[in-house]
Short mmCIF file of C-alpha atoms in Angstrom, two decimals:
data_model
loop_
_atom_site.label_atom_id
_atom_site.label_comp_id
_atom_site.label_asym_id
_atom_site.label_seq_id
_atom_site.Cartn_x
_atom_site.Cartn_y
_atom_site.Cartn_z
CA UNK Y 183 0.00 -0.02 -0.06
CA UNK Y 184 1.09 3.53 -0.68
CA UNK Y 185 -0.17 6.77 0.92
CA UNK Y 186 -2.44 7.82 -2.01
CA UNK Y 187 -4.14 4.37 -1.69
CA UNK Y 188 -4.46 4.73 2.10
CA UNK Y 189 -6.15 8.13 1.79
CA UNK Y 190 -8.34 7.00 -1.01
CA UNK Y 191 -9.61 4.32 1.41
CA UNK Y 192 -9.73 6.83 4.31
CA UNK Y 193 -10.61 10.16 2.84
CA UNK Y 194 -11.50 11.87 6.21
CA UNK Y 195 -9.46 11.72 9.31
CA UNK Y 196 -8.09 13.58 12.30
CA UNK Y 197 -4.33 13.70 12.62
CA UNK Y 198 -2.50 13.75 15.88
CA UNK Y 199 -0.17 16.55 14.94
CA UNK Y 200 2.98 17.29 16.81
CA UNK Y 201 4.74 19.71 14.43
CA UNK Y 202 7.46 17.16 14.04
CA UNK Y 203 9.01 15.68 10.82
CA UNK Y 204 6.62 12.65 10.57
CA UNK Y 205 3.26 14.29 11.25
CA UNK Y 206 4.24 17.32 9.07
CA UNK Y 207 4.99 15.09 6.04
CA UNK Y 208 1.88 13.02 6.63
CA UNK Y 209 -0.27 16.07 6.69
CA UNK Y 210 1.17 17.36 3.50
CA UNK Y 211 0.85 13.88 1.86
CA UNK Y 212 -2.88 13.73 2.95
CA UNK Y 213 -3.62 17.10 1.49
CA UNK Y 214 -1.86 16.24 -1.77
CA UNK Y 215 -3.98 13.05 -2.01
CA UNK Y 216 -7.15 15.19 -1.74
CA UNK Y 217 -8.09 13.86 1.74
CA UNK Y 218 -9.83 15.93 4.32
CA UNK Y 219 -7.52 15.72 7.27
CA UNK Y 220 -7.73 17.95 10.38
CA UNK Y 221 -4.58 18.35 12.48
CA UNK Y 222 -4.93 18.35 16.28
CA UNK Y 223 -2.21 19.40 18.58
CA UNK Y 224 -2.13 18.28 22.21
CA UNK Y 225 -1.15 21.01 24.59
CA UNK Y 226 0.27 19.51 27.89
CA UNK Y 227 3.07 20.19 30.30
CA UNK Y 228 5.06 17.55 28.38
CA UNK Y 229 5.35 19.75 25.25
CA UNK Y 230 7.75 22.71 25.08
CA UNK Y 231 6.55 26.05 23.60
CA UNK Y 232 8.55 25.60 20.38
CA UNK Y 233 6.70 22.55 19.39
CA UNK Y 234 3.32 24.31 19.36
CA UNK Y 235 5.05 27.24 17.41
CA UNK Y 236 6.36 24.77 14.83
CA UNK Y 237 2.95 23.11 14.54
CA UNK Y 238 1.16 26.43 13.91
CA UNK Y 239 3.93 27.48 11.43
CA UNK Y 240 3.68 24.26 9.46
CA UNK Y 241 -0.22 24.43 9.31
CA UNK Y 242 -0.15 28.07 8.18
CA UNK Y 243 2.27 27.21 5.31
CA UNK Y 244 -0.13 24.50 4.15
CA UNK Y 245 -3.26 26.66 4.60
CA UNK Y 246 -4.78 24.30 7.20
CA UNK Y 247 -6.30 25.44 10.53
CA UNK Y 248 -4.81 23.85 13.68
CA UNK Y 249 -6.92 22.65 16.47
CA UNK Y 250 -5.26 22.78 19.95
CA UNK Y 251 -6.59 20.33 22.55
CA UNK Y 252 -5.52 20.83 26.18
CA UNK Y 253 -4.88 17.97 28.59
CA UNK Y 254 -3.10 17.45 31.94
CA UNK Y 255 -1.38 14.05 32.18
CA UNK Y 256 -0.03 14.94 35.61
CA UNK Y 257 -3.51 14.68 36.93
CA UNK Y 258 -3.27 10.98 36.28
CA UNK Y 259 -1.56 9.13 39.22
CA UNK Y 260 -0.35 6.29 36.92
CA UNK Y 261 1.47 8.86 34.70
CA UNK Y 262 2.76 11.17 37.44
CA UNK Y 263 4.33 8.23 39.26
CA UNK Y 264 6.59 7.78 36.15
CA UNK Y 265 6.58 4.01 36.04
CA UNK Y 266 8.39 2.07 33.24
CA UNK Y 267 5.17 1.82 31.28
CA UNK Y 268 4.31 5.52 31.76
CA UNK Y 269 4.21 6.09 27.98
CA UNK Y 270 1.44 3.49 27.71
CA UNK Y 271 -0.85 5.22 30.23
CA UNK Y 272 0.03 8.66 28.79
CA UNK Y 273 -0.78 7.68 25.20
CA UNK Y 274 -3.90 5.99 26.38
CA UNK Y 275 -5.06 9.15 28.25
CA UNK Y 276 -3.98 11.76 25.57
CA UNK Y 277 -5.21 9.97 22.57
CA UNK Y 278 -8.57 9.20 24.20
CA UNK Y 279 -8.82 13.01 24.77
CA UNK Y 280 -7.85 13.64 21.12
CA UNK Y 281 -10.24 10.91 19.78
CA UNK Y 282 -13.13 12.31 21.72
CA UNK Y 283 -12.47 15.87 20.55
CA UNK Y 284 -12.06 14.79 16.92
CA UNK Y 285 -15.22 12.57 17.03
CA UNK Y 286 -17.14 15.64 18.43
CA UNK Y 287 -16.04 17.54 15.28
CA UNK Y 288 -17.15 14.77 12.98
CA UNK Y 289 -13.85 13.00 12.50
CA UNK Y 290 -14.27 9.43 13.91
CA UNK Y 291 -10.89 8.12 12.54
CA UNK Y 292 -7.67 9.15 14.16
CA UNK Y 293 -4.21 8.77 12.50
CA UNK Y 294 -0.78 9.50 13.66
CA UNK Y 295 2.81 9.89 12.37
CA UNK Y 296 4.45 6.68 13.67
CA UNK Y 297 6.80 5.50 10.86
CA UNK Y 298 8.15 2.20 9.82
CA UNK Y 299 11.39 2.83 11.64
CA UNK Y 300 9.72 2.98 15.06
CA UNK Y 301 10.26 -0.25 16.95
CA UNK Y 302 6.92 -1.44 18.37
CA UNK Y 303 8.68 -3.76 20.84
CA UNK Y 304 10.40 -0.83 22.51
CA UNK Y 305 7.42 1.58 22.56
CA UNK Y 306 4.68 0.70 25.07
CA UNK Y 307 2.72 3.73 23.82
CA UNK Y 308 2.16 2.01 20.49
CA UNK Y 309 0.08 -0.65 22.30
CA UNK Y 310 -2.26 2.14 23.49
CA UNK Y 311 -2.67 3.38 19.90
CA UNK Y 312 -3.58 -0.10 18.73
CA UNK Y 313 -6.09 -0.46 21.46
CA UNK Y 314 -7.72 2.82 20.65
CA UNK Y 315 -7.89 2.05 16.88
CA UNK Y 316 -5.48 4.79 15.86
CA UNK Y 317 -3.94 4.14 12.36
CA UNK Y 318 -0.43 4.91 11.46
CA UNK Y 319 -0.30 5.42 7.60
CA UNK Y 320 3.50 5.85 7.41
CA UNK Y 321 4.00 2.56 9.26
CA UNK Y 322 1.34 0.76 7.31
CA UNK Y 323 2.98 1.86 4.02
CA UNK Y 324 6.45 0.91 5.10
CA UNK Y 325 7.83 4.51 4.99
CA UNK Y 326 10.86 4.90 7.24
CA UNK Y 327 12.21 7.99 9.06
CA UNK Y 328 14.87 8.48 6.48
CA UNK Y 329 12.32 8.27 3.63
CA UNK Y 330 10.10 10.78 5.49
CA UNK Y 331 12.97 13.22 5.69
CA UNK Y 332 14.01 12.75 2.02
CA UNK Y 333 10.40 13.28 0.83
CA UNK Y 334 10.02 16.26 3.11
CA UNK Y 335 13.05 17.94 1.57
CA UNK Y 336 11.57 17.33 -1.92
CA UNK Y 337 8.35 18.92 -0.76
CA UNK Y 338 10.11 21.95 0.77
CA UNK Y 339 8.93 21.34 4.26
CA UNK Y 340 10.95 23.24 6.93
CA UNK Y 341 10.56 20.22 9.21
CA UNK Y 342 12.60 17.96 6.89
CA UNK Y 343 15.80 18.16 9.00
CA UNK Y 344 14.07 18.88 12.35
CA UNK Y 345 15.72 16.67 15.02
CA UNK Y 346 13.46 13.96 16.55
CA UNK Y 347 11.93 15.17 19.80
CA UNK Y 348 10.66 13.12 22.75
CA UNK Y 349 8.37 14.65 25.31
CA UNK Y 350 9.78 16.40 28.39
CA UNK Y 351 8.79 13.51 30.67
CA UNK Y 352 11.64 11.52 29.17
CA UNK Y 353 14.07 13.93 30.82
CA UNK Y 354 13.07 12.61 34.28
CA UNK Y 355 14.47 9.19 35.42
CA UNK Y 356 11.96 6.44 35.47
CA UNK Y 357 10.55 5.97 38.91
CA UNK Y 358 11.07 9.64 39.90
CA UNK Y 359 7.68 11.33 40.23
CA UNK Y 360 6.82 13.88 37.44
CA UNK Y 361 6.13 17.37 38.60
CA UNK Y 362 5.31 20.59 36.60
CA UNK Y 363 8.41 22.21 38.23
CA UNK Y 364 10.76 19.50 37.07
CA UNK Y 365 9.34 19.68 33.53
CA UNK Y 366 9.72 23.50 33.48
CA UNK Y 367 13.27 23.10 34.65
CA UNK Y 368 14.15 20.63 31.90
CA UNK Y 369 12.50 22.82 29.23
CA UNK Y 370 14.30 26.04 30.43
CA UNK Y 371 17.64 24.26 30.61
CA UNK Y 372 17.30 22.80 27.06
CA UNK Y 373 16.46 26.36 25.82
CA UNK Y 374 19.65 27.58 27.23
CA UNK Y 375 21.71 24.80 25.75
CA UNK Y 376 20.01 25.36 22.30
CA UNK Y 377 21.01 28.97 22.48
CA UNK Y 378 24.67 27.90 22.50
CA UNK Y 379 24.25 26.21 19.06
CA UNK Y 380 23.30 22.63 20.08
CA UNK Y 381 20.68 20.68 18.18
CA UNK Y 382 19.34 17.17 18.49
CA UNK Y 383 20.52 16.87 22.03
CA UNK Y 384 18.86 15.74 25.30
CA UNK Y 385 19.33 17.23 28.77
CA UNK Y 386 18.20 14.78 31.48
CA UNK Y 387 17.90 15.40 35.11
CA UNK Y 388 20.22 13.09 37.04
CA UNK Y 389 20.55 13.19 40.81
CA UNK Y 390 20.59 16.95 40.97
CA UNK Y 391 22.90 17.22 37.89
CA UNK Y 392 22.21 17.93 34.27
CA UNK Y 393 23.22 15.02 32.03
CA UNK Y 394 23.79 16.26 28.49
CA UNK Y 395 23.58 13.91 25.49
CA UNK Y 396 24.74 15.25 22.15
CA UNK Y 397 25.25 13.76 18.70
CA UNK Y 398 28.71 12.59 17.53
CA UNK Y 399 28.91 15.61 15.21
CA UNK Y 400 28.36 17.99 18.13
CA UNK Y 401 30.70 16.27 20.64
CA UNK Y 402 33.60 18.54 19.76
CA UNK Y 403 31.31 21.64 20.25
CA UNK Y 404 30.34 20.29 23.76
CA UNK Y 405 34.00 20.15 24.69
CA UNK Y 406 34.69 23.55 23.23
CA UNK Y 407 31.76 25.06 24.96
CA UNK Y 408 32.43 23.36 28.30
CA UNK Y 409 32.67 26.60 30.24
CA UNK Y 410 29.66 28.17 28.51
CA UNK Y 411 27.54 25.11 29.26
CA UNK Y 412 28.58 25.20 32.97
CA UNK Y 413 27.80 28.90 33.15
CA UNK Y 414 24.38 28.37 31.52
CA UNK Y 415 23.36 25.58 33.81
CA UNK Y 416 25.12 26.04 37.12
CA UNK Y 417 22.35 28.10 38.77
CA UNK Y 418 19.85 25.23 38.54
CA UNK Y 419 22.07 22.13 38.84
CA UNK Y 420 24.77 20.79 41.16
CA UNK Y 421 26.90 19.71 38.18
CA UNK Y 422 26.87 19.29 34.41
CA UNK Y 423 27.69 15.77 33.03
CA UNK Y 424 28.51 14.97 29.33
CA UNK Y 425 27.33 11.60 28.30
CA UNK Y 426 30.17 10.01 26.12
CA UNK Y 427 27.65 7.76 24.27
CA UNK Y 428 26.41 10.01 21.47
CA UNK Y 429 22.78 10.39 20.33
CA UNK Y 430 22.07 9.44 16.73
CA UNK Y 431 22.02 12.39 14.35
CA UNK Y 432 20.19 12.84 11.12
CA UNK Y 433 22.88 10.94 9.12
CA UNK Y 434 22.60 7.91 11.34
CA UNK Y 435 18.76 8.04 10.97
CA UNK Y 436 18.97 7.91 7.21
CA UNK Y 437 21.63 5.27 7.09
CA UNK Y 438 19.57 3.06 9.37
CA UNK Y 439 16.53 3.57 7.20
#
């Protein structure tokens, strides 16, 4: 199956829209196929401000209105406790909220941007999507992350080379309760690191310290900017740790795809 065939079979759907590379390309592909797809953005304490800004910018460039749906996963004890299967409970809660909002707008089918590179065995949240009947066209059509990026460049989407982004809850160690204050701390710290020229990184809270993970390409920058990083983060953390195991960059994503 290819995407035009999928949308011929499902011409009307609601899209869980993050403003990231996958959902951006999927929205563009749906519109190109003539489908009526409405993008829905989930506003929660787990999403940083720039994600919502990117989502709005992409929708404006495609001439599609963005629907923002608010939700508070921290109100759910099973999520706030941050257990190993937190992502399952979170996806279940948030996509139920999205599905109900979309159904009320006349869109009973929900789709998302999960691609063929995503490992279902390592993503408990994907089980929640299956239980809720959410379809993943990119995955169903065998389209990998690398292919999404290549097609996005051809389509001129500004999200083509946008680094993959996981929600802010992933910055808190499993088993450590999630709080709004900790999430805001992680977001603010990542903003300061990004201002130093870093992209595609993660900053994780670790026993009072900031543990920084960068790509192999940016490891020399992290060493060169050691003092600037310490200065940017010292007020909020007891120390700054550099993880010597690099995160995959865009090149690795496309080679693996």
